[in-house]
Coordinates of C-alpha atoms and ligand atoms in Angstrom, one line a residue:
M282 CA 51.1 -45.6 -9.8
G283 CA 50.0 -48.1 -7.2
Y284 CA 52.3 -46.6 -4.6
I285 CA 50.3 -43.4 -4.4
L286 CA 46.8 -45.0 -4.1
S287 CA 47.9 -47.3 -1.3
S288 CA 49.8 -44.6 0.6
D289 CA 48.6 -43.5 4.1
G290 CA 48.3 -40.0 2.8
F291 CA 45.7 -40.9 0.2
A292 CA 43.7 -42.9 2.8
K293 CA 43.7 -39.9 5.1
F294 CA 42.6 -37.6 2.2
M295 CA 39.6 -39.9 1.4
E296 CA 38.7 -40.1 5.1
M297 CA 38.6 -36.3 5.5
L298 CA 36.5 -35.8 2.4
S299 CA 33.9 -38.4 3.2
G300 CA 33.6 -37.2 6.8
C301 CA 32.4 -33.7 5.9
E302 CA 28.7 -33.2 6.7
G303 CA 28.7 -29.4 6.8
S304 CA 27.9 -26.8 4.2
L305 CA 29.6 -26.3 0.8
D306 CA 31.7 -23.5 2.4
L307 CA 32.9 -25.8 5.2
L308 CA 33.7 -28.5 2.7
E309 CA 35.9 -26.1 0.6
G310 CA 38.1 -25.5 3.6
Q311 CA 38.1 -29.2 4.4
I312 CA 39.3 -30.1 0.9
G313 CA 42.3 -27.8 1.4
D314 CA 43.1 -29.7 4.6
A315 CA 42.6 -33.1 3.0
L316 CA 45.0 -32.1 0.1
A317 CA 47.7 -31.4 2.7
H318 CA 48.0 -35.2 3.2
V319 CA 48.9 -35.9 -0.4
K320 CA 50.5 -32.6 -1.6
D321 CA 54.1 -33.7 -0.8
E322 CA 54.1 -37.1 -2.4
L323 CA 52.3 -35.7 -5.5
H324 CA 54.4 -32.5 -5.7
L325 CA 51.1 -30.5 -5.9
G326 CA 51.5 -26.8 -6.7
K327 CA 47.9 -25.7 -6.7
A328 CA 44.4 -27.0 -6.7
A329 CA 41.4 -24.8 -7.6
M330 CA 37.9 -25.0 -9.0
I331 CA 35.4 -22.8 -10.9
M332 CA 31.7 -23.7 -10.8
E333 CA 29.0 -22.2 -13.0
V334 CA 25.5 -22.6 -11.7
H335 CA 22.7 -21.9 -14.1
P336 CA 19.6 -20.0 -13.0
N337 CA 17.4 -22.3 -11.0
A338 CA 14.6 -22.2 -8.5
F339 CA 16.9 -21.3 -5.6
Q340 CA 19.3 -19.1 -7.5
L341 CA 17.2 -17.1 -9.8
R342 CA 20.2 -15.3 -11.4
G343 CA 22.5 -18.3 -11.4
R344 CA 26.0 -18.0 -9.8
S345 CA 29.7 -18.4 -10.7
I346 CA 31.9 -19.6 -7.8
S347 CA 35.6 -20.0 -7.8
H348 CA 37.8 -21.3 -5.0
D349 CA 41.4 -22.1 -4.5
F350 CA 41.8 -25.2 -2.4
Y351 CA 45.5 -25.2 -2.0
T352 CA 48.5 -23.1 -3.2
S353 CA 52.0 -24.2 -2.5
E354 CA 54.5 -21.7 -1.0
K355 CA 57.1 -23.0 -3.5
G356 CA 54.9 -21.8 -6.4
Y357 CA 53.3 -23.8 -9.1
A358 CA 53.8 -24.6 -12.8
T359 CA 51.5 -22.8 -15.3
E360 CA 50.4 -25.9 -17.1
A361 CA 47.6 -27.7 -15.4
I362 CA 45.4 -30.8 -15.5
K363 CA 41.8 -29.6 -16.1
E364 CA 38.9 -32.0 -15.3
S365 CA 35.4 -30.9 -16.3
Y366 CA 32.1 -32.2 -15.0
I367 CA 28.6 -31.4 -16.1
T368 CA 26.4 -31.0 -13.1
G369 CA 22.6 -31.2 -13.0
N370 CA 20.7 -28.3 -14.8
K371 CA 23.7 -28.0 -17.3
G372 CA 26.0 -26.5 -14.7
V373 CA 29.7 -26.8 -15.2
F374 CA 32.3 -27.8 -12.5
N375 CA 35.9 -27.4 -13.5
M376 CA 38.9 -28.5 -11.4
F377 CA 42.5 -27.3 -12.0
F378 CA 45.6 -29.1 -10.7
H379 CA 49.1 -27.7 -11.2
P380 CA 52.4 -29.4 -10.2
E381 CA 55.0 -27.6 -8.1
I382 CA 57.0 -25.2 -10.2
G383 CA 59.7 -27.1 -12.1
Y384 CA 58.0 -30.5 -11.6
V385 CA 56.4 -32.5 -14.4
W386 CA 53.9 -35.2 -13.5
N387 CA 54.4 -38.7 -15.1
E388 CA 51.4 -40.6 -16.4
D389 CA 50.8 -42.5 -13.1
E390 CA 50.8 -39.3 -11.2
K391 CA 48.4 -37.7 -13.6
K392 CA 46.0 -40.7 -13.1
A393 CA 46.3 -40.2 -9.4
V394 CA 45.5 -36.5 -9.7
R395 CA 42.4 -37.4 -11.8
T396 CA 41.3 -39.8 -9.0
L397 CA 41.7 -37.0 -6.5
S398 CA 39.6 -34.8 -8.7
N399 CA 36.8 -37.3 -9.0
A400 CA 36.7 -37.8 -5.3
I401 CA 36.5 -34.1 -4.7
Y402 CA 33.8 -33.7 -7.2
I403 CA 31.7 -36.5 -5.7
S404 CA 32.0 -35.1 -2.2
M405 CA 31.0 -31.7 -3.4
R406 CA 27.9 -33.1 -5.2
R407 CA 26.9 -34.9 -2.1
V408 CA 27.1 -31.8 0.1
R409 CA 25.4 -29.6 -2.4
L410 CA 22.6 -32.1 -2.7
K411 CA 22.2 -32.1 1.0
E412 CA 22.1 -28.3 1.0
L413 CA 19.4 -28.3 -1.7
V414 CA 17.3 -30.7 0.3
E415 CA 17.6 -28.6 3.4
R416 CA 16.8 -25.5 1.3
A417 CA 13.7 -27.2 -0.1
M418 CA 12.6 -28.0 3.4
L419 CA 12.7 -24.3 4.3
T420 CA 11.2 -22.9 1.1
D421 CA 7.7 -22.6 -0.1
S422 CA 7.7 -24.5 -3.4
M423 CA 5.3 -22.2 -5.2
T424 CA 6.7 -18.8 -4.4
M425 CA 10.3 -19.8 -3.4
V426 CA 10.2 -17.5 -0.4
S427 CA 10.5 -19.1 3.1
N428 CA 7.9 -21.5 4.4
A429 CA 6.9 -21.7 8.1
M430 CA 10.1 -23.8 8.9
G431 CA 12.2 -21.3 7.0
M432 CA 10.8 -18.5 9.1
K433 CA 11.5 -20.4 12.3
R434 CA 15.1 -20.8 11.2
F435 CA 15.3 -17.1 10.4
V436 CA 13.8 -16.0 13.7
T437 CA 16.0 -18.4 15.7
Q438 CA 19.1 -16.9 14.0
I439 CA 18.1 -13.3 14.7
M440 CA 17.2 -14.2 18.3
E441 CA 20.6 -15.9 18.7
K442 CA 22.2 -12.6 17.7
N443 CA 19.9 -10.8 20.2
N444 CA 18.5 -8.9 17.3
H445 CA 14.8 -9.9 17.4
S446 CA 13.6 -6.5 18.6
A447 CA 15.4 -4.7 15.8
Y448 CA 12.5 -5.9 13.6
N449 CA 8.8 -5.3 13.1
C450 CA 6.5 -8.1 12.0
A451 CA 3.9 -7.7 9.3
F452 CA 1.1 -10.3 9.0
M453 CA -0.3 -9.8 5.5
N454 CA -3.2 -10.9 3.3
I455 CA -3.9 -9.9 -0.3
K456 CA -7.0 -7.8 -0.6
N457 CA -9.6 -9.3 -2.9
F458 CA -7.4 -12.4 -3.7
R459 CA -10.5 -14.6 -3.8
Y460 CA -11.9 -12.3 -6.4
Y461 CA -8.7 -12.2 -8.5
N462 CA -8.5 -16.0 -8.3
Q463 CA -12.0 -16.4 -9.6
K464 CA -11.5 -13.9 -12.4
V465 CA -8.1 -15.1 -13.7
G466 CA -8.3 -18.8 -12.9
S467 CA -6.2 -20.7 -10.4
T468 CA -3.1 -21.0 -12.6
Q469 CA -2.8 -17.3 -13.1
G470 CA -3.8 -16.9 -9.4
D471 CA -0.7 -18.9 -8.6
E472 CA 1.4 -16.8 -10.9
L473 CA 0.0 -13.7 -9.1
L474 CA 1.3 -15.1 -5.8
K475 CA 4.7 -15.9 -7.3
V476 CA 5.2 -12.4 -8.8
Y477 CA 3.8 -10.7 -5.6
A478 CA 6.2 -12.7 -3.3
T479 CA 9.2 -12.1 -5.6
K480 CA 8.6 -8.4 -5.8
I481 CA 8.4 -8.1 -2.0
N482 CA 11.4 -10.3 -1.7
D483 CA 13.4 -8.0 -4.1
F484 CA 12.6 -5.1 -1.8
L485 CA 13.8 -6.8 1.3
L486 CA 17.4 -6.8 2.5
P487 CA 19.3 -10.1 3.0
D488 CA 18.8 -9.9 6.7
E489 CA 15.0 -9.4 6.4
N490 CA 12.6 -12.2 5.6
I491 CA 9.3 -13.0 3.8
T492 CA 7.4 -16.2 4.5
R493 CA 4.4 -17.6 2.8
M494 CA 2.1 -19.1 5.4
G495 CA -0.2 -20.8 2.9
G496 CA -2.9 -19.3 0.7
D497 CA -2.5 -15.6 0.2
N498 CA -1.1 -15.1 3.7
F499 CA 2.5 -13.8 4.1
I500 CA 4.7 -12.7 7.0
V501 CA 7.4 -10.2 6.7
Y502 CA 10.2 -9.4 9.2
V503 CA 11.4 -5.9 8.3
K504 CA 14.0 -3.8 10.1
K505 CA 12.3 -1.1 12.2
E506 CA 14.0 1.8 10.4
R507 CA 12.7 0.5 7.0
V508 CA 9.0 0.2 8.0
G509 CA 8.1 3.5 6.3
A510 CA 9.7 2.5 3.1
F511 CA 8.1 -0.9 3.4
F512 CA 4.6 0.6 3.7
E513 CA 5.3 2.8 0.7
R514 CA 6.4 -0.3 -1.3
M515 CA 3.3 -2.3 -0.2
K516 CA 0.7 0.3 -1.2
K517 CA 0.4 -1.2 -4.6
I518 CA 2.3 -4.3 -6.1
N519 CA 1.8 -4.3 -9.8
V520 CA 1.4 -7.7 -11.3
Q521 CA 1.1 -8.5 -15.0
L522 CA -0.9 -11.7 -15.9
W523 CA -2.0 -13.3 -19.1
V524 CA -5.7 -14.2 -19.4
D525 CA -7.1 -15.6 -22.6
N526 CA -4.0 -14.4 -24.5
H527 CA -4.4 -10.8 -23.2
P528 CA -2.1 -9.1 -20.8
I529 CA -3.9 -7.7 -17.7
S530 CA -2.3 -5.5 -15.1
L531 CA -3.4 -5.6 -11.5
D532 CA -2.4 -3.2 -8.7
V533 CA -2.6 -5.6 -5.8
E534 CA -3.3 -4.1 -2.4
T535 CA -2.5 -5.7 0.9
R536 CA -4.0 -5.8 4.4
I537 CA -1.3 -5.6 7.0
G538 CA -1.4 -6.3 10.7
M539 CA 1.8 -4.9 12.3
H540 CA 3.5 -5.7 15.5
D541 CA 6.3 -3.6 16.9
I542 CA 8.5 -6.4 18.4
A543 CA 9.7 -5.7 22.0
P544 CA 12.7 -7.3 23.7
G545 CA 11.6 -10.6 25.3
D546 CA 8.8 -11.3 22.8
T547 CA 8.7 -14.9 21.6
M548 CA 8.0 -15.8 18.0
D549 CA 4.5 -17.0 19.1
D550 CA 3.8 -13.6 20.8
V551 CA 4.8 -11.8 17.7
L552 CA 2.7 -13.8 15.3
N553 CA -0.3 -13.7 17.6
C554 CA -0.2 -9.9 18.0
A555 CA 0.3 -9.4 14.2
A556 CA -2.6 -11.8 13.5
I557 CA -4.9 -10.0 15.8
A558 CA -4.0 -6.7 14.2
L559 CA -4.6 -8.2 10.7
A560 CA -8.1 -9.3 11.9
Y561 CA -8.8 -5.7 12.8
A562 CA -7.5 -4.5 9.4
R563 CA -9.9 -6.9 7.8
Q564 CA -12.8 -5.5 9.7
Q565 CA -12.1 -1.9 9.1
N566 CA -12.2 -2.0 5.3
A567 CA -11.0 1.5 5.1
R568 CA -7.6 1.0 6.6
N569 CA -5.0 -1.3 5.1
V570 CA -2.4 -1.1 7.9
V571 CA -3.3 -1.7 11.5
W572 CA -0.8 -1.7 14.4
F573 CA -1.4 -4.1 17.2
E574 CA -2.5 -2.5 20.5
K575 CA -3.0 -4.2 23.9
K576 CA -6.7 -3.5 24.0
M577 CA -7.2 -5.5 20.9
R578 CA -6.1 -8.6 22.7
D579 CA -8.8 -8.0 25.4
L580 CA -11.5 -7.6 22.8
D581 CA -10.2 -10.7 21.0
L582 CA -10.5 -12.7 24.2
Q583 CA -14.0 -11.4 24.8
A584 CA -14.8 -12.4 21.3
Q585 CA -13.4 -15.8 21.8
T586 CA -15.5 -16.3 24.9
V587 CA -18.6 -15.4 22.9
S588 CA -17.6 -17.6 20.0
V589 CA -17.0 -20.6 22.3
A590 CA -20.4 -20.2 24.1
F591 CA -22.3 -19.5 20.9
P592 CA -22.8 -23.0 19.3
K593 CA -24.2 -24.3 22.6
A594 CA -26.5 -21.3 23.0
L595 CA -27.8 -21.8 19.5
A596 CA -28.5 -25.5 20.2
N597 CA -30.1 -24.7 23.6
G598 CA -32.5 -22.2 22.1
E599 CA -30.9 -19.2 23.9
L600 CA -31.2 -17.1 20.8
I601 CA -34.6 -15.8 20.2
V602 CA -36.2 -13.5 17.6
Y603 CA -37.8 -10.2 18.4
Y604 CA -40.0 -8.4 15.9
Q605 CA -40.2 -4.6 15.3
P606 CA -43.2 -3.3 13.3
K607 CA -42.8 -1.0 10.3
V608 CA -45.6 1.5 9.8
C609 CA -46.8 2.7 6.4
L610 CA -46.9 6.5 6.3
E611 CA -49.7 6.7 3.9
D612 CA -52.4 5.1 6.1
N613 CA -50.6 4.5 9.4
S614 CA -51.0 0.7 9.0
L615 CA -48.7 -2.1 10.1
C616 CA -47.1 -2.9 6.8
G617 CA -44.1 -5.1 7.8
C618 CA -41.6 -5.9 10.5
E619 CA -38.0 -6.6 11.1
A620 CA -36.7 -9.7 12.8
L621 CA -34.0 -8.8 15.4
V622 CA -32.1 -11.4 17.3
R623 CA -31.6 -11.4 21.1
W624 CA -29.4 -13.7 23.2
V625 CA -31.0 -14.7 26.5
R626 CA -27.8 -15.4 28.5
E627 CA -28.2 -16.6 32.1
G628 CA -31.6 -14.8 32.2
V629 CA -30.2 -11.5 30.8
I630 CA -31.2 -10.2 27.4
V631 CA -28.0 -9.4 25.4
P632 CA -28.4 -7.0 22.4
P633 CA -27.0 -8.1 19.1
M634 CA -24.3 -5.5 19.0
D635 CA -22.7 -7.2 22.0
F636 CA -22.1 -10.5 20.2
I637 CA -22.6 -10.1 16.4
P638 CA -19.2 -8.3 15.8
A639 CA -17.4 -11.3 17.5
L640 CA -19.4 -13.8 15.4
E641 CA -18.7 -11.8 12.3
R642 CA -15.0 -12.1 13.0
E643 CA -15.3 -15.8 13.5
G644 CA -17.6 -16.3 10.5
T645 CA -20.2 -18.1 12.7
V646 CA -22.6 -15.2 12.2
C647 CA -23.8 -17.1 9.1
D648 CA -25.1 -19.9 11.2
L649 CA -26.9 -17.4 13.4
D650 CA -28.6 -15.7 10.4
M651 CA -29.8 -19.0 9.0
Y652 CA -31.2 -19.9 12.4
V653 CA -33.0 -16.6 12.7
F654 CA -34.3 -17.0 9.1
E655 CA -35.6 -20.6 9.8
T656 CA -37.3 -19.4 13.0
V657 CA -39.0 -16.5 11.0
C658 CA -40.2 -18.9 8.3
K659 CA -41.6 -21.3 11.0
D660 CA -43.4 -18.3 12.6
I661 CA -44.9 -17.1 9.3
R662 CA -46.1 -20.6 8.4
R663 CA -47.8 -20.8 11.8
W664 CA -49.4 -17.3 11.5
L665 CA -50.7 -18.3 8.1
D666 CA -52.0 -21.6 9.3
C667 CA -54.0 -19.9 12.1
G668 CA -55.4 -17.2 9.8
M669 CA -53.4 -14.3 11.4
N670 CA -52.8 -12.5 8.1
P671 CA -49.1 -11.7 8.7
V672 CA -47.1 -8.9 7.0
R673 CA -43.7 -9.1 5.3
V674 CA -40.8 -9.8 7.6
S675 CA -37.3 -8.6 6.9
V676 CA -34.3 -10.6 8.1
N677 CA -30.8 -9.3 8.4
F678 CA -27.9 -11.2 6.7
S679 CA -24.2 -10.5 7.2
K680 CA -22.2 -9.8 4.0
L681 CA -20.0 -12.8 4.9
H682 CA -22.7 -14.9 3.1
F683 CA -21.4 -13.6 -0.2
K684 CA -18.4 -15.9 0.3
D685 CA -20.8 -18.8 -0.3
D686 CA -21.8 -19.2 -3.9
R687 CA -24.9 -21.1 -2.8
F688 CA -26.2 -18.3 -0.5
A689 CA -29.3 -17.7 -2.7
D690 CA -30.0 -21.5 -3.0
H691 CA -30.0 -21.8 0.8
I692 CA -32.6 -19.0 1.2
L693 CA -34.8 -20.5 -1.4
D694 CA -34.5 -24.0 0.1
I695 CA -35.6 -22.8 3.5
I696 CA -38.6 -20.9 2.3
H697 CA -39.7 -23.9 0.2
R698 CA -39.2 -26.3 3.0
H699 CA -41.4 -24.3 5.3
G700 CA -43.9 -23.5 2.6
V701 CA -43.7 -19.8 3.0
P702 CA -44.9 -17.6 0.0
S703 CA -42.1 -15.3 -1.0
N704 CA -44.1 -12.1 -0.7
Y705 CA -43.7 -12.5 3.1
I706 CA -39.9 -12.3 3.0
E707 CA -37.5 -9.4 2.7
I708 CA -33.7 -9.8 2.9
E709 CA -31.8 -6.9 4.6
L710 CA -28.2 -6.5 3.6
T711 CA -25.7 -3.8 4.4
E712 CA -24.2 -2.2 1.4
A713 CA -21.6 -4.2 -0.6
S714 CA -18.3 -2.5 0.1
G715 CA -15.5 -3.2 -2.2
F716 CA -16.0 -4.8 -5.6
E717 CA -15.1 -8.2 -4.3
S718 CA -18.6 -8.7 -3.1
F719 CA -20.3 -6.4 -5.5
D720 CA -20.7 -9.0 -8.3
N721 CA -22.0 -11.5 -5.9
F722 CA -24.3 -8.9 -4.4
E723 CA -25.8 -8.1 -7.8
R724 CA -26.2 -11.8 -8.7
F725 CA -27.9 -12.6 -5.3
S726 CA -30.3 -9.7 -5.4
R727 CA -31.3 -10.6 -9.0
I728 CA -32.1 -14.2 -8.0
M729 CA -34.1 -13.0 -5.0
R730 CA -36.1 -10.5 -7.0
E731 CA -36.8 -13.1 -9.7
N732 CA -38.3 -15.2 -6.9
K733 CA -40.4 -12.2 -5.7
I734 CA -38.4 -11.9 -2.5
E735 CA -37.6 -8.2 -1.7
V736 CA -34.1 -7.0 -1.0
S737 CA -33.3 -4.0 1.0
I738 CA -30.1 -2.0 1.8
D739 CA -29.8 -1.6 5.5
D740 CA -28.1 1.4 7.3
F741 CA -27.9 3.5 4.2
G742 CA -25.7 6.5 4.8
T743 CA -23.3 5.0 7.2
G744 CA -20.9 3.1 4.9
Y745 CA -19.6 3.7 1.4
S746 CA -22.9 4.4 -0.1
S747 CA -23.0 6.7 -3.0
L748 CA -26.0 7.5 -5.1
N749 CA -24.0 6.3 -8.0
I750 CA -23.8 2.8 -6.5
L751 CA -27.5 2.9 -5.7
K752 CA -28.3 3.1 -9.4
R753 CA -26.5 -0.2 -9.9
L754 CA -27.9 -1.9 -6.9
N755 CA -31.0 -3.7 -8.1
V756 CA -33.0 -3.6 -4.8
D757 CA -36.6 -2.8 -3.6
V758 CA -36.0 -0.8 -0.4
I759 CA -33.4 1.6 1.0
K760 CA -33.4 1.8 4.8
L761 CA -32.2 5.3 5.8
D762 CA -30.0 5.0 8.9
K763 CA -31.1 6.5 12.2
S764 CA -28.1 8.9 12.1
F765 CA -29.9 10.6 9.1
I766 CA -33.2 10.7 10.9
D767 CA -31.7 12.2 14.0
T768 CA -30.7 15.3 12.1
I769 CA -34.4 16.1 11.4
E770 CA -34.7 17.5 14.9
N771 CA -31.8 19.9 14.4
E772 CA -33.9 22.6 12.8
D773 CA -31.1 22.9 10.4
T774 CA -32.9 23.3 7.1
Q775 CA -29.8 22.2 5.2
D776 CA -30.0 18.7 6.7
E777 CA -33.7 18.6 5.8
V778 CA -33.0 19.6 2.2
F779 CA -30.4 16.9 2.0
I780 CA -32.7 14.1 3.3
K781 CA -35.5 15.4 1.1
N782 CA -33.4 15.1 -2.0
I783 CA -32.0 11.7 -1.1
V784 CA -35.6 10.4 -0.6
N785 CA -36.6 12.0 -3.8
M786 CA -33.8 10.5 -5.8
I787 CA -34.4 7.0 -4.4
N788 CA -38.1 7.2 -5.2
E789 CA -37.3 8.3 -8.7
L790 CA -35.0 5.3 -9.1
G791 CA -38.0 3.2 -8.4
M792 CA -37.2 2.1 -4.9
R793 CA -39.0 2.7 -1.6
V794 CA -37.5 4.4 1.4
V795 CA -37.9 3.1 5.0
A796 CA -36.7 5.3 7.8
E797 CA -35.1 3.7 10.8
G798 CA -34.9 4.9 14.4
V799 CA -37.9 7.2 14.2
E800 CA -38.6 8.5 17.7
T801 CA -40.7 11.7 17.4
N802 CA -43.8 13.0 15.9
N803 CA -41.8 15.8 14.2
Q804 CA -39.8 13.2 12.4
V805 CA -42.9 11.3 11.3
E806 CA -44.5 14.5 9.9
F807 CA -41.4 15.5 8.0
L808 CA -41.0 12.0 6.6
K809 CA -44.6 12.0 5.5
K810 CA -44.2 15.3 3.7
I811 CA -41.2 14.1 1.7
H812 CA -42.8 10.8 0.6
C813 CA -40.9 8.4 2.7
S814 CA -42.8 5.1 2.4
A815 CA -42.6 3.6 5.8
V816 CA -40.9 4.1 9.2
Q817 CA -39.6 1.9 11.9
G818 CA -38.9 3.2 15.4
Y819 CA -39.6 3.6 19.0
F820 CA -42.2 6.3 18.2
Y821 CA -44.5 3.5 17.1
D822 CA -43.0 0.3 18.6
R823 CA -39.9 -1.2 20.0
P824 CA -38.7 -4.6 19.0
M825 CA -40.8 -7.1 20.9
P826 CA -41.0 -10.8 21.7
R827 CA -43.0 -13.0 19.4
E828 CA -46.0 -13.3 21.7
R829 CA -46.4 -9.5 21.9
Y830 CA -46.0 -9.1 18.2
E831 CA -48.7 -11.7 17.6
E832 CA -51.0 -9.5 19.7
R833 CA -50.2 -6.6 17.3
L834 CA -51.1 -8.8 14.4
L835 CA -54.4 -9.6 15.9
E836 CA -55.4 -6.2 17.2
K837 CA -53.6 -3.1 16.3
R838 CA -53.2 -2.9 12.6
I839 CA -53.7 0.9 12.4
Y840 CA -51.5 3.2 14.6
Ligands
C2E784 P1 -30.5 -2.9 12.1 O1 -30.7 -4.0 11.2 O2 -30.2 -1.5 11.5 O3 -31.7 -2.8 13.1 C1 -32.2 -1.7 13.6 C2 -31.7 -1.4 15.0 O4 -32.2 -0.2 15.4 C3 -32.2 -2.4 16.0 O5 -31.2 -2.6 17.0 C4 -33.4 -1.7 16.6 O6 -33.7 -2.1 17.9 C5 -32.9 -0.3 16.6 N1 -34.0 0.7 16.6 C6 -35.2 0.6 16.0 N2 -35.9 1.7 16.2 C7 -35.2 2.5 17.0 C8 -35.4 3.8 17.6 O7 -36.4 4.5 17.5 N3 -34.4 4.3 18.4 C9 -33.2 3.6 18.6 N4 -32.3 4.1 19.4 N5 -33.0 2.4 18.1 C10 -34.0 1.9 17.3 P2 -30.8 -4.0 17.5 O8 -32.0 -4.9 17.6 O9 -30.0 -3.7 18.7 O10 -29.9 -4.5 16.4 C11 -28.8 -3.9 16.1 C12 -28.2 -4.5 14.8 O11 -27.8 -5.8 14.9 C13 -29.2 -4.5 13.6 O12 -29.2 -3.2 13.1 C14 -28.5 -5.5 12.7 O13 -27.5 -4.9 12.0 C15 -27.9 -6.5 13.7 N6 -28.7 -7.6 13.8 C16 -29.9 -7.9 14.5 N7 -30.3 -9.1 14.3 C17 -29.5 -9.7 13.4 C18 -29.4 -11.0 12.8 O14 -30.3 -11.9 12.9 N8 -28.4 -11.2 11.9 C19 -27.5 -10.2 11.6 N9 -26.5 -10.5 10.8 N10 -27.5 -9.0 12.2 C20 -28.5 -8.7 13.1
MG785 MG1 -31.7 -4.3 9.7
MG786 MG1 -30.3 -0.5 10.1

């Protein structure tokens, strides 16, 4: 048989096989070409393969592949040499070689055929391994959808086909994922991500793409004409998990920032726009899908300017605390006040609504709140030390603090550090919206009240408040929003009946009512009549700098 192995044809055959660096598809063609160099001397009639791939991470349903490398025009004998190889993961790779019709291989020739078979098998394993490594580099190892590199590859491909603007891009974040993760544990949290990604992937077409960008953030490229169906699919993704040997079923909702891709958009443009839209979707809790609009970018830039300037302003003492008195309606006495922050920026006093939303978006509002709180504690300590007999001060806190499990500890640390008795402190919170923060809200307010610190719900009537929730909120004070109080002037008796009943109900639930934004005597008289405890508003006092407020403390205790 030596004559075959040493032939030029065999050397060429080996050279062609080992030179192939392309994909498996390319290699299949190349094997056919390589066999052309030995087919005559071996009297080869046909060479073919069948490969069975068992289900694996990349091919969830497994695959069966068959391919004919070469078929002679002269025809081939039915009997064949079959060589079987067991591949990784118990796959099977079978090769079939037939001599030309009418030809019978001798033992030497059979050996030579087996050598060809081994060489083909080795080269196919090598290329397949290379493909798997490349696949792994483009795939998120937890969910098996694309990773950032995979998305880049996908976008490059659709751009090369001039097809980029046939798609819309969705930047997505799972609603309440933090909450689920805490509830079910991180292993089942991972399972949630896997099932979620797989279900979306199953909805997508082969020329669409889903990418996991880390955490619970995903990006989807979906064809424009399928956006409606996509939103419908995304409304709820049902995920079944096992927790403590019990099945639980979750209807997972998603926040989506959408960008309508225009011709000429780069991948970075698209991702930026979709991310900005997602930030808006996050802010407006009520809407899950937000489409990017140009004006959002301007607001975003403005917010970035604020966020960049903020840390320095905080360090430079540009943020100062104003105080607005609260007046008890029973005896017209000064019974409390609210701390309200101001930013003195280049000599101009900037109101909180011009910078707090931006800080909320960046998360830095938490630093601001703690700074205001420290300032308030220092002031109270000083007032006590010089015998000023201060009243309770309420301080506003963003609901972002609920992301920090140690929020309550921080508050207690600060008042202890400054030696402030807790009956001088009230914490104002806007209502917990969504159940993610509800548990934390309840826990926080319980700890505060155990420590004799009062808790109030700010801006009641503007958000999702329902009297039903009120019952469960364990708080001391409800602050009725100005928008309620404004209706008192309308001379519409229905509005007044409405307010009267709300105040009644809150009182009956054992909480006090403070009315905000009271500007007229009429409003004061009405609120007195319906047993509202206290009011805060321009009618009595505007928010004022510390020095002026100290004068109030010293002189005017009765209005
Ligand atoms: P808020 O906590 O509801 O505070 C009451 C707002 O109503 C204050 O606006 C106050 O100046 C205004 N106000 C009070 N009485 C009247 C009135 O009779 N008429 C009118 N038209 N307005 C009245 P301000 O100081 O501009 O604060 C706006 C919001 O900014 C606050 O609403 C609060 O949500 C937020 N804020 C202020 N300081 C802080 C802070 O330190 N941290 C956080 N997270 N938020 C703060
Ligand atoms: Mg407030
Ligand atoms: Mg308010």
